Coordinates of C-alpha atoms in Angstrom, one line a residue:
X1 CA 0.0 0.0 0.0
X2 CA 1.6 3.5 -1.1
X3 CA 0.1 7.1 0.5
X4 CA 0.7 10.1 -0.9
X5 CA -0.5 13.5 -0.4
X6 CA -0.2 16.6 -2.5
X7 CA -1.7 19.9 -1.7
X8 CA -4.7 22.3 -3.9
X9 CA -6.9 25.1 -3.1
X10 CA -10.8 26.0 -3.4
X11 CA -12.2 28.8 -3.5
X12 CA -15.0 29.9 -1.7
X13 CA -16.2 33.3 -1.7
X14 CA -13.4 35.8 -2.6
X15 CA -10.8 33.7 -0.4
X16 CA -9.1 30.3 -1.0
X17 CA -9.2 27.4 1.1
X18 CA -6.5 24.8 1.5
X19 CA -7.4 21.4 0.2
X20 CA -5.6 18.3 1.2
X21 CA -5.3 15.2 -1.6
X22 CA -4.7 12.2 -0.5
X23 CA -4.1 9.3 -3.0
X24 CA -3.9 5.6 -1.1
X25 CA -2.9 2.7 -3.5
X26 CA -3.8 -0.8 -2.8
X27 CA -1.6 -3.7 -4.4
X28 CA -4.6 -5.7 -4.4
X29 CA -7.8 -5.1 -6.6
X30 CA -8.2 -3.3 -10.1
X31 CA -9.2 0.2 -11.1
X32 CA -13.0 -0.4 -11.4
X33 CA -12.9 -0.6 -7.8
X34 CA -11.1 3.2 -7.5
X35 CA -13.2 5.8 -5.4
X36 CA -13.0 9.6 -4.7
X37 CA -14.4 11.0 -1.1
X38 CA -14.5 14.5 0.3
X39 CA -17.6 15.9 -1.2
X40 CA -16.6 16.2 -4.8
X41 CA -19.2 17.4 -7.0
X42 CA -20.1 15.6 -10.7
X43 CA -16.9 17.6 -12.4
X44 CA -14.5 16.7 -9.4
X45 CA -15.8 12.6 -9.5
X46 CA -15.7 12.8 -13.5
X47 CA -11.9 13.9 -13.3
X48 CA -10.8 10.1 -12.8
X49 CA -11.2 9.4 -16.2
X50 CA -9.9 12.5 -17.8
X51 CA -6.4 12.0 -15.3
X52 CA -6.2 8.0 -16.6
X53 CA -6.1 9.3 -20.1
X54 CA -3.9 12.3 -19.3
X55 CA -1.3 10.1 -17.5
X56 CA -1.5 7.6 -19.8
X57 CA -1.1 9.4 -23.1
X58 CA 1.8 11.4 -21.2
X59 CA 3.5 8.3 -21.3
X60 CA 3.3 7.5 -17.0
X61 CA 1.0 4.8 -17.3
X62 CA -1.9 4.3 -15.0
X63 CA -2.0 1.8 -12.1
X64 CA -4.0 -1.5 -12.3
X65 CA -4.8 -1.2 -8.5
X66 CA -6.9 0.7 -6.6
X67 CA -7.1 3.8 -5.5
X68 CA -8.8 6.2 -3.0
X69 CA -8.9 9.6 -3.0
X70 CA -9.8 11.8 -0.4
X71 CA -10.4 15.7 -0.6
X72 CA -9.9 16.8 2.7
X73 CA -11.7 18.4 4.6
X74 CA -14.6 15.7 3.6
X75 CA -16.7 18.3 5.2
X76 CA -16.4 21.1 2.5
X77 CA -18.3 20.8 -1.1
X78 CA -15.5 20.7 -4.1
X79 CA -16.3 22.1 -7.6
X80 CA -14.6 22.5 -10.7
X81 CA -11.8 20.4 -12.7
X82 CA -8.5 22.2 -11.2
X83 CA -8.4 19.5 -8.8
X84 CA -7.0 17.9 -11.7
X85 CA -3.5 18.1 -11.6
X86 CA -3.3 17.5 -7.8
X87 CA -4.8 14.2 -7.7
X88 CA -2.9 13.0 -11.0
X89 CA 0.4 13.9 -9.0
X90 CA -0.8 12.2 -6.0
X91 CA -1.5 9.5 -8.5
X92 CA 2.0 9.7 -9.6
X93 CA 3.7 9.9 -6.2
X94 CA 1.8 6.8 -5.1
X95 CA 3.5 5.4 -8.1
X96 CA 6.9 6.4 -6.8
X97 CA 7.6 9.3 -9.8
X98 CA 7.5 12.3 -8.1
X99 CA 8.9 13.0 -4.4
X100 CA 7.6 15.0 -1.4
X101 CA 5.4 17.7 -2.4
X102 CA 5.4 19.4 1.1
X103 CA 6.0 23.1 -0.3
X104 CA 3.8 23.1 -3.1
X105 CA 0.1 24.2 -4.0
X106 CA -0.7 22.8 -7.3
X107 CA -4.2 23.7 -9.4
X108 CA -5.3 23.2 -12.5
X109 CA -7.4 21.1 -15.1
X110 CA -6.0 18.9 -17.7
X111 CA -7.0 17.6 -21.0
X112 CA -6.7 13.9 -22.0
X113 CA -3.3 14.5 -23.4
X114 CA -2.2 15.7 -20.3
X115 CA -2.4 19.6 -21.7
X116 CA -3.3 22.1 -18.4
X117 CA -6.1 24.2 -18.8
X118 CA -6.7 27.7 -17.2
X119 CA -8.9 27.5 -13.7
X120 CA -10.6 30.2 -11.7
X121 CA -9.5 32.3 -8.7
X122 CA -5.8 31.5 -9.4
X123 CA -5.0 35.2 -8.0
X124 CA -7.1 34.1 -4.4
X125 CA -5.2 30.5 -4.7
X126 CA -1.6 32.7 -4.7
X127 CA -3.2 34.6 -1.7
X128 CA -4.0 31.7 0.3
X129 CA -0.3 30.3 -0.6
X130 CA 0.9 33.5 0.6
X131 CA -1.1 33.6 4.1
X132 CA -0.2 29.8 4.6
X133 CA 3.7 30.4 4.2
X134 CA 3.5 27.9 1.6
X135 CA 6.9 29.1 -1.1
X136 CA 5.6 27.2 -4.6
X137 CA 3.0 27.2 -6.4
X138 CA 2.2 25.5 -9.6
X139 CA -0.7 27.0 -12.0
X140 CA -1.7 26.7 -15.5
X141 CA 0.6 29.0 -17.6
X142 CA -2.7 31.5 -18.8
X143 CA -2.9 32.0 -14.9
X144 CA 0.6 32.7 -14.0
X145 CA 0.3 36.6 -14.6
X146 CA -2.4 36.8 -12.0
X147 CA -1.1 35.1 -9.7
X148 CA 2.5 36.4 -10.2
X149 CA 1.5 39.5 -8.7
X150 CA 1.3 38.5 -4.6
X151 CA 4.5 38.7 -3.3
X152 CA 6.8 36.1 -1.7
X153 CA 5.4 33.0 -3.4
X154 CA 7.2 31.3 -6.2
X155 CA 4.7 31.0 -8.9
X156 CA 5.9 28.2 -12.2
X157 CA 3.1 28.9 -14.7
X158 CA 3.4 25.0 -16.7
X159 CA 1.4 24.0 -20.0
X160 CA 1.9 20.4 -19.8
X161 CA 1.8 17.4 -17.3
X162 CA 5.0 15.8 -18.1
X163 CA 6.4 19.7 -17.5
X164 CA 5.3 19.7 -14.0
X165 CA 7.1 16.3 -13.1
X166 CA 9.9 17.7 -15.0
X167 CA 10.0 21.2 -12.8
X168 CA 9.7 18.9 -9.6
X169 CA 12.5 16.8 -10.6
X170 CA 15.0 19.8 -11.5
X171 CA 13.2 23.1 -10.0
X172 CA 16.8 24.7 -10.7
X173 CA 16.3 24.2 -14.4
X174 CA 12.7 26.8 -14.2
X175 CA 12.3 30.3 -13.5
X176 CA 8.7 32.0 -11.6
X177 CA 6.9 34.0 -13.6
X178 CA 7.4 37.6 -12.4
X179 CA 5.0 39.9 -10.8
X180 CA 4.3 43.6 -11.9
X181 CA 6.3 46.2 -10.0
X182 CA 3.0 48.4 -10.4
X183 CA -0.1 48.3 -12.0
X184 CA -0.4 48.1 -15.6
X185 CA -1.2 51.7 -17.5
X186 CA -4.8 52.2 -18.8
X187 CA -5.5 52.8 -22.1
X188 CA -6.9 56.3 -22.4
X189 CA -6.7 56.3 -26.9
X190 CA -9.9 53.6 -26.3
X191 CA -11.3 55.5 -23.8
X192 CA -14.4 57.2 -25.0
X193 CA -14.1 60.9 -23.8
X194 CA -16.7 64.0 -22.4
X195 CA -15.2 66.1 -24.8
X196 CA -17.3 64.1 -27.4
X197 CA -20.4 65.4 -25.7
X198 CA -22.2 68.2 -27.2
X199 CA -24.4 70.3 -24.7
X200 CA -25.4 68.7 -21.1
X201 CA -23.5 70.9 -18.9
X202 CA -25.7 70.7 -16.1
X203 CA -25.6 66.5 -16.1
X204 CA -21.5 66.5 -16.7
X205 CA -21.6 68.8 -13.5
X206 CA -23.6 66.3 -11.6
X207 CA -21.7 63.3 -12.9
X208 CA -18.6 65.2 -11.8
X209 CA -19.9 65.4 -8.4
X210 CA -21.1 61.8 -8.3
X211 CA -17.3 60.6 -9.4
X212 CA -16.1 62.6 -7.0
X213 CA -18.0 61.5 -3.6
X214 CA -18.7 58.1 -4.9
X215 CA -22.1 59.4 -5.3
X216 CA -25.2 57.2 -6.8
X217 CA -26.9 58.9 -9.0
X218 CA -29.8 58.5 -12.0
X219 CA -30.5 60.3 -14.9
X220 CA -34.1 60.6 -16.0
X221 CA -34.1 61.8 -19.7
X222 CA -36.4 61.4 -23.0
X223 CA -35.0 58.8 -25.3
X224 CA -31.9 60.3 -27.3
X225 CA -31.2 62.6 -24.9
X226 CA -27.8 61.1 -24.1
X227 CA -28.2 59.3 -20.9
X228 CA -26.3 56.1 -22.5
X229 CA -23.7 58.3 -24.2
X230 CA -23.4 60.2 -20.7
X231 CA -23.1 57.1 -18.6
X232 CA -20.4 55.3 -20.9
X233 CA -17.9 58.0 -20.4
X234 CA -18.2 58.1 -16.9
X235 CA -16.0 55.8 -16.0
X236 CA -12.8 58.2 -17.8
X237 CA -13.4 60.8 -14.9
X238 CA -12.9 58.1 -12.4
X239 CA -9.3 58.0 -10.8
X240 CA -7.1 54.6 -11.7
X241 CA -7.4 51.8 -9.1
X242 CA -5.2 51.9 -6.2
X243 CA -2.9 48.3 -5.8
X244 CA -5.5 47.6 -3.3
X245 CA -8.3 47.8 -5.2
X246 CA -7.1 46.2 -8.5
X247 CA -6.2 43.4 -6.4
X248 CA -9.4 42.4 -5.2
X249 CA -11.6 43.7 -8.2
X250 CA -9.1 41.4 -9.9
X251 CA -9.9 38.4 -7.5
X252 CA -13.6 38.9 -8.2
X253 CA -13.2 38.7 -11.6
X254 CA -11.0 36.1 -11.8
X255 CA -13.2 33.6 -9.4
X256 CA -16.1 34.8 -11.8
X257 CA -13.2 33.3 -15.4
X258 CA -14.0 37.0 -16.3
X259 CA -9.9 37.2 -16.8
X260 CA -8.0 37.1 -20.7
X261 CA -4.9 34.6 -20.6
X262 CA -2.0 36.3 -19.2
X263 CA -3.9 39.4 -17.9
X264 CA -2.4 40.6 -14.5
X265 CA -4.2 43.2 -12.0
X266 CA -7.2 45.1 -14.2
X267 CA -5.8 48.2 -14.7
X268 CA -9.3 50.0 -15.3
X269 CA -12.2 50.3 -13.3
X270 CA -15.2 47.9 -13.7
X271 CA -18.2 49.0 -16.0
X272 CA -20.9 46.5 -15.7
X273 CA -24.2 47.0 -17.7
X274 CA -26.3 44.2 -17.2
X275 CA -29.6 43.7 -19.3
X276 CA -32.9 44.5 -17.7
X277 CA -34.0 41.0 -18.3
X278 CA -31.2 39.6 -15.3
X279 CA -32.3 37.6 -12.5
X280 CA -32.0 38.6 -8.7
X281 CA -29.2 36.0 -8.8
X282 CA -27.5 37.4 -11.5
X283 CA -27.1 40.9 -10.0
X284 CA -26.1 39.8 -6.5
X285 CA -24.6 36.1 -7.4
X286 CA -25.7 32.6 -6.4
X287 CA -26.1 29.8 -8.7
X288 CA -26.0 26.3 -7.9
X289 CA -23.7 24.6 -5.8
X290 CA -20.7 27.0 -4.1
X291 CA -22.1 30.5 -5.0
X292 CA -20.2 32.4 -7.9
X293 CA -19.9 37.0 -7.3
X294 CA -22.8 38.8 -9.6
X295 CA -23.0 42.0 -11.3
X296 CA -23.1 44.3 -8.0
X297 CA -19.6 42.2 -7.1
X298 CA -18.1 42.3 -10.6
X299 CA -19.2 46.1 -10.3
X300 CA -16.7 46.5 -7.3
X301 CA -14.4 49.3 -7.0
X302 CA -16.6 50.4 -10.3
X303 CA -19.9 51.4 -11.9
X304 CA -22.6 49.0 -12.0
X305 CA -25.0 51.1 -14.6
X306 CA -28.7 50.2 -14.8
X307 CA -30.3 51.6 -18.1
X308 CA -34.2 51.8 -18.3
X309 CA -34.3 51.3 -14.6
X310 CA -37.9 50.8 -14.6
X311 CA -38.1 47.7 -16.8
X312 CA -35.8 45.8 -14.0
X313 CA -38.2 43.5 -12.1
X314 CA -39.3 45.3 -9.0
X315 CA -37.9 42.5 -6.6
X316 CA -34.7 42.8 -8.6
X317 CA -34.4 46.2 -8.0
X318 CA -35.1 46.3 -3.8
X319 CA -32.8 43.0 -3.6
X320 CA -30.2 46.4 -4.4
X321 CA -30.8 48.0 -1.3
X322 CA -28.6 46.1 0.8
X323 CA -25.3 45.8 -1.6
X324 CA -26.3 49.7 -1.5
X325 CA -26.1 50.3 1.8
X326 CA -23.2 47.7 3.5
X327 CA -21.3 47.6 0.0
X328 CA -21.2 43.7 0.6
X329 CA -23.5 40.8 -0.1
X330 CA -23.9 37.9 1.5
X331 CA -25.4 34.6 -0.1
X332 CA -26.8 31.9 2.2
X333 CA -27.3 28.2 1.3
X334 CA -27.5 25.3 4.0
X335 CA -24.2 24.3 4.5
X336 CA -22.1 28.1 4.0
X337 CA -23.0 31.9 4.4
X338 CA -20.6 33.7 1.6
X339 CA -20.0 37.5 1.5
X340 CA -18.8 39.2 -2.0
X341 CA -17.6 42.7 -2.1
X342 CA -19.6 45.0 -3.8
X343 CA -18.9 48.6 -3.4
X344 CA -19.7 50.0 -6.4
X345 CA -21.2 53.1 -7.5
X346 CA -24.7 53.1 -8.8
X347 CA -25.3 55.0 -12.3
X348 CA -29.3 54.7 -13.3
X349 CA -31.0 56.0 -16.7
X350 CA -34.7 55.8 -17.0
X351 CA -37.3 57.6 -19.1
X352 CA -40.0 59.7 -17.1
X353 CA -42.9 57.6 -18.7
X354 CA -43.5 54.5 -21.1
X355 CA -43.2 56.4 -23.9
X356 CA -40.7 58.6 -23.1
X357 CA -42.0 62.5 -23.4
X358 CA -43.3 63.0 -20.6
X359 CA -42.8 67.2 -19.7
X360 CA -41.1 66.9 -23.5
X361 CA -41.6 70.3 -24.7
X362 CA -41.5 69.4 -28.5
X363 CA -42.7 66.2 -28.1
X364 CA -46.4 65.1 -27.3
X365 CA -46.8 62.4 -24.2
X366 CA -49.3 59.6 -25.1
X367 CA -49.1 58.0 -21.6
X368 CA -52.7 58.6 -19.3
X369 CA -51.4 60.0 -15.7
X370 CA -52.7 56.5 -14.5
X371 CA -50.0 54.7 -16.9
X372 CA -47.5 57.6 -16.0
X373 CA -48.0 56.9 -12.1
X374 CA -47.7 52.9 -12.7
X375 CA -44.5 53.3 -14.6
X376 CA -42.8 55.9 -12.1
X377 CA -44.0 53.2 -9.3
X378 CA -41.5 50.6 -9.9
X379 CA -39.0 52.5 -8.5
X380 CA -39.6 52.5 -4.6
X381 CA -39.1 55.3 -2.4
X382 CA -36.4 53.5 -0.6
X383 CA -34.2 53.4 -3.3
X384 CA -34.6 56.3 -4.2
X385 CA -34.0 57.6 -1.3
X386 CA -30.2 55.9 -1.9
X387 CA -29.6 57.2 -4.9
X388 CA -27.8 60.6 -4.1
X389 CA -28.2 62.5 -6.7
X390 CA -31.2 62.6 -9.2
X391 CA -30.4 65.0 -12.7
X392 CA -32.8 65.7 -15.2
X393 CA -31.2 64.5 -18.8
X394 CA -33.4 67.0 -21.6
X395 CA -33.0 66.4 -25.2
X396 CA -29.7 68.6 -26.8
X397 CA -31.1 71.5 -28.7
X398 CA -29.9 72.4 -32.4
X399 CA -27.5 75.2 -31.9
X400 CA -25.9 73.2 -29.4
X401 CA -25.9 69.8 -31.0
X402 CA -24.2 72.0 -34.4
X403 CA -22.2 74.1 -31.9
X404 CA -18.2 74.3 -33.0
X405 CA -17.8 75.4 -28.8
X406 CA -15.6 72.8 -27.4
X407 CA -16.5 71.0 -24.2
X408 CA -14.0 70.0 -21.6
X409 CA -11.9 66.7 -21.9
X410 CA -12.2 63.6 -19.2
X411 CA -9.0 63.9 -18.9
X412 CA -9.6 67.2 -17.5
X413 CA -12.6 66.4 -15.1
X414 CA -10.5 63.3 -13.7
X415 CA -8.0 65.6 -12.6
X416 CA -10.8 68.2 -10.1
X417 CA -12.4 64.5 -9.2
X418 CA -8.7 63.0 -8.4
X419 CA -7.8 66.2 -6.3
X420 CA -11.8 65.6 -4.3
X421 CA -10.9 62.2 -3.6
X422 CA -7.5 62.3 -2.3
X423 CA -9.3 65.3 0.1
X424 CA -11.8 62.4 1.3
X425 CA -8.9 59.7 1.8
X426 CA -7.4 61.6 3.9
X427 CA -10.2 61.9 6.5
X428 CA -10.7 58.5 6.0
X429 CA -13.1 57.5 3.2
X430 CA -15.4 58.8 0.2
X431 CA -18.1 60.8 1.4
X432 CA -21.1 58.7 -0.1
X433 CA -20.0 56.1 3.1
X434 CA -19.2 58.6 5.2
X435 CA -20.6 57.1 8.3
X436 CA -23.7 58.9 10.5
X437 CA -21.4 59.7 13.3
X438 CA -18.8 61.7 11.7
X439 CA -21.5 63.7 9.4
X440 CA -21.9 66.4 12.0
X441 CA -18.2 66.9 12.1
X442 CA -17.1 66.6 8.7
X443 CA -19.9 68.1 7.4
X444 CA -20.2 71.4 9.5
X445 CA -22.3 74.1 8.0
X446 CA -21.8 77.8 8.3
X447 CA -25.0 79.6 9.3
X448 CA -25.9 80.6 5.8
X449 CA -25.7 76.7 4.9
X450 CA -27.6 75.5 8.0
X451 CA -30.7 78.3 6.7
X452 CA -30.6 77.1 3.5
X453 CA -30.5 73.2 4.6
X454 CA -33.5 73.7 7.1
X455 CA -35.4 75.7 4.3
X456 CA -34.9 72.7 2.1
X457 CA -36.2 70.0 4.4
X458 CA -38.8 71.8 5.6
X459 CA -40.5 73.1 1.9
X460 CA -39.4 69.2 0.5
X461 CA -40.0 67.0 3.2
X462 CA -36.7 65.2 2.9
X463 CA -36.4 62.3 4.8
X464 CA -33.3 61.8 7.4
X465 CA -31.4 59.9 5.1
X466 CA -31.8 61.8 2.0
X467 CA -31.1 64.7 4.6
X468 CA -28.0 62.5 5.6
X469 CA -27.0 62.4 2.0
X470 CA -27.8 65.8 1.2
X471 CA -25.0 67.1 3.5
X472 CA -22.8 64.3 2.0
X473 CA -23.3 65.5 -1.5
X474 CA -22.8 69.3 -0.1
X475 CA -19.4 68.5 1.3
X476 CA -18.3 66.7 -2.2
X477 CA -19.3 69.7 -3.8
X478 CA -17.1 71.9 -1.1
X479 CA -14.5 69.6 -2.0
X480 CA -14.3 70.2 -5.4
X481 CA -14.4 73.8 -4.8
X482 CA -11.8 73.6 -2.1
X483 CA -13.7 75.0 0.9
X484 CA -13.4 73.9 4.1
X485 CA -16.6 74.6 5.5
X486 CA -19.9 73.9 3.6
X487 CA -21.8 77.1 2.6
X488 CA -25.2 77.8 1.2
X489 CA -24.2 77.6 -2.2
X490 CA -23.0 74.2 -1.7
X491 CA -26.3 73.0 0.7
X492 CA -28.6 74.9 -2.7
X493 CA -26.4 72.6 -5.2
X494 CA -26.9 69.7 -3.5
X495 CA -30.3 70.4 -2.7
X496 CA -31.0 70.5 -6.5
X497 CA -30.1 67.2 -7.2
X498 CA -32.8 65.8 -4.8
X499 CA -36.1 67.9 -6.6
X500 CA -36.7 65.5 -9.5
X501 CA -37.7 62.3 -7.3
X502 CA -40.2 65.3 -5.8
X503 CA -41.3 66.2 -9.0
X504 CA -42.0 62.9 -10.8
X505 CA -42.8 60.8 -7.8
X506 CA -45.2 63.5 -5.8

């Protein structure tokens, strides 16, 4: 009898797991009577047959005996095929080809010629490696940039089977893929830009201020008015991704298979614009089995933009109000509670009625103030009430669609929304999550502000959090305009952005 144990990784969540294979070889009996244990689900069990063939027709041979392999712990659910190459080494040490594989973390799948295919969450795996002091770790070569970049782990990106016996046998003879000293640059020349914009000062403002707090905020707009166009460029005004962002947004999306072969960190933020027809699950992630991140995860660190917010299914829609607030969500099933990150910012378009022209002053509204009311309804007052900053989108008129005036460049709003932010860092974090007890002290009115902030409640009937978030937009806006204190000019800006949900809804 011959035991040999090699080491993997699951991921559940955004975090990897350690995952203990054990491979125990009988010299009695055949391989028909060979089992796997732990929990594996249909893809791990099915791997038997695609190892055989791999080790086989990689010239190793296979074992007439059997085996038993056990995923440990046996009390946690494995998915997915990069258990592969593990259990195929294990395979092979039982047979007495390889030696002690003590420092080493090996995933990945492999095809019946014994070619390694690219798994998921190889950037969480290197993490793991890291946090467990474990030095080596061997991935599929498409996944060696990602995980390349966490430091102080030896990571040997290999494309075949008989490669990975060969770097165990004479590690000397391979070199670890490098990580990236920094972040790779963005590419601004396919960037879409502001400048291209013609008209919609007033919603550029707002979508400056929203960039620059980390602000949600919807656009309501006849169709053609530009709220796509608008909400396509936003992301160019957003600052790059610190190292400590890019690495997780880069773990989400690589647990999601989201990640190109030999793609790093993501370099630009996340723009996700999911169809109205998505399922609660979707958006916040689920799925059978271990739960996979959805778009308000992939949307971390980024924009998640809704268009025609009102055709989203109304249970959809509220299912947002948590990854709103807490920017995390959590998904329960009977045997795990998972969290994902998802701190995004929220950027909405919607029309003010089914067909579109409602208050259009060229255009004639067909819609019955019945249908009107039913269509406005789907968005709850709740939600709305997180959204920070509502803008009205009109339709460009002539002489400014045909203007020759030029409009200013992203490049140039990323700069004022750079200099806001790096103002909020420093006291701690973005003002949209600003929390309740430091709002008095970071958002201290003069008396002209306080006047024109009770005025406002009082004639709108704000609520205490839009009043909440009134004073946090009011503060972002003092940021950009370098003020220390917020003043009334400031409170009235902010103020503006909250009359539209009081002028539709009421």
């Amino acid at each position: 009898m011959a035991l040999f144990r090699t080491r993997s990784a699951a991921v559940y969540g955004i975090d990897a797991h350690l995952i203990d294979v054990e491979v125990d070889m009988y010299l009695s009996g055949s391989a028909r009577d060979s089992r796997m244990v732990g929990m594996p689900d249909v893809a791990v069990r099915e791997s038997r047959e695609r190892i055989k063939s791999a080790l086989i027709n990689s010239g190793f041979g296979y074992p007439n005996k059997t085996l038993t392999i056990n995923l440990a712990p046996a009390n946690v659910r494995k998915e997915g095929a990069g258990f592969d190459l593990p259990v195929a080494l294990g395979i092979l040490g039982a047979m007495g080809a390889v030696k002690n594989l003590d420092g080493h973390i090996l995933v990945g799948e492999l095809s019946l010629d014994g070619t390694i295919r690219p798994v998921r969450g190889a950037l969480s795996v290197a993490v793991c490696a890291r946090d467990k002091a474990i030095p080596n770790l061997i991935v599929p070569a498409e996944n060696a940039a990602e995980a390349a970049v966490v430091e102080g782990v030896s990571v040997y990106g290999v494309r075949h089977l008989a490669e990975v016996v060969d770097l165990l046998a004479r590690p000397e003879a391979f070199v670890p893929a490098s990580p990236a000293a920094n972040l790779p640059p963005e590419d601004d020349a396919a960037a879409v830009d502001f400048q291209e914009v013609r008209g919609q000062t007033m919603t550029k403002r707002a979508l400056e201020v929203a960039a620059a707090g980390s602000h949600n905020l919807l656009m309501i707009g006849p169709p053609g008015s530009g709220k796509t166009m608008l909400a396509k460029r936003f992301a160019g005004i957003l600052p790059p991704l610190t190292f400590d962002e890019a690495l997780e947004t880069t773990k989400i999306h690589s647990i999601a298979g989201l990640l190109s072969g030999g793609t790093g960190l993501l370099s630009r933020r996340p723009f996700r614009a999911p169809h109205h027809s998505i399922s609660d699950a979707g958006l916040l992630g689920g799925g059978a089995g271990i739960p996979r991140p959805g778009e308000v995860s992939l949307a971390h660190n980024g924009v998640l933009f809704l268009d025609e917010l009102p055709e989203f299914p109304r249970d959809v829609l509220e299912a947002l109000r948590q990854p709103i607030e807490d920017g995390s969500v959590s998904i329960a099933r009977s045997n795990m509670t998972l969290a994902f990150p998802s701190s995004f910012l929220l950027l909405a378009g919607m029309n003010p009625c089914k067909c579109g022209f409602y208050g259009d002053a060229t255009r004639e509204c067909r819609c019955t103030p019945a249908q009107i009311v039913q269509y406005l309804s789907k968005i709850s007052g709740p939600l709305l009430d997180r959204i920070d900053i509502h803008v009205e989108v009109p339709a460009v008129p002539y002489k400014e669609l045909r203007g020759n005036s030029s409009a200013e460049s992203s490049a140039e709003i990323r700069r004022r929304v750079a200099a806001a932010r790096a103002v909020q860092q420093a006291r701690g974090c973005y003002n949209s999550r600003m929390p309740v007890r430091l709002i008095r002290k970071q958002c201290a009115l003069d008396d002209s502000g306080e006047r024109t902030l009770e005025m406002a409640v009082r004639r709108m009937g704000l609520s205490a959090r839009a009043h909440d978030r009134v004073l946090k937009v009011a503060r972002t806006v003092a940021d950009l305009d370098h003020s220390e204190t917020v003043s009334a000019k400031h409170v009235a800006e902010a103020v503006q952005y909250r009359s539209l949900d009081r002028n539709y809804w009421n």
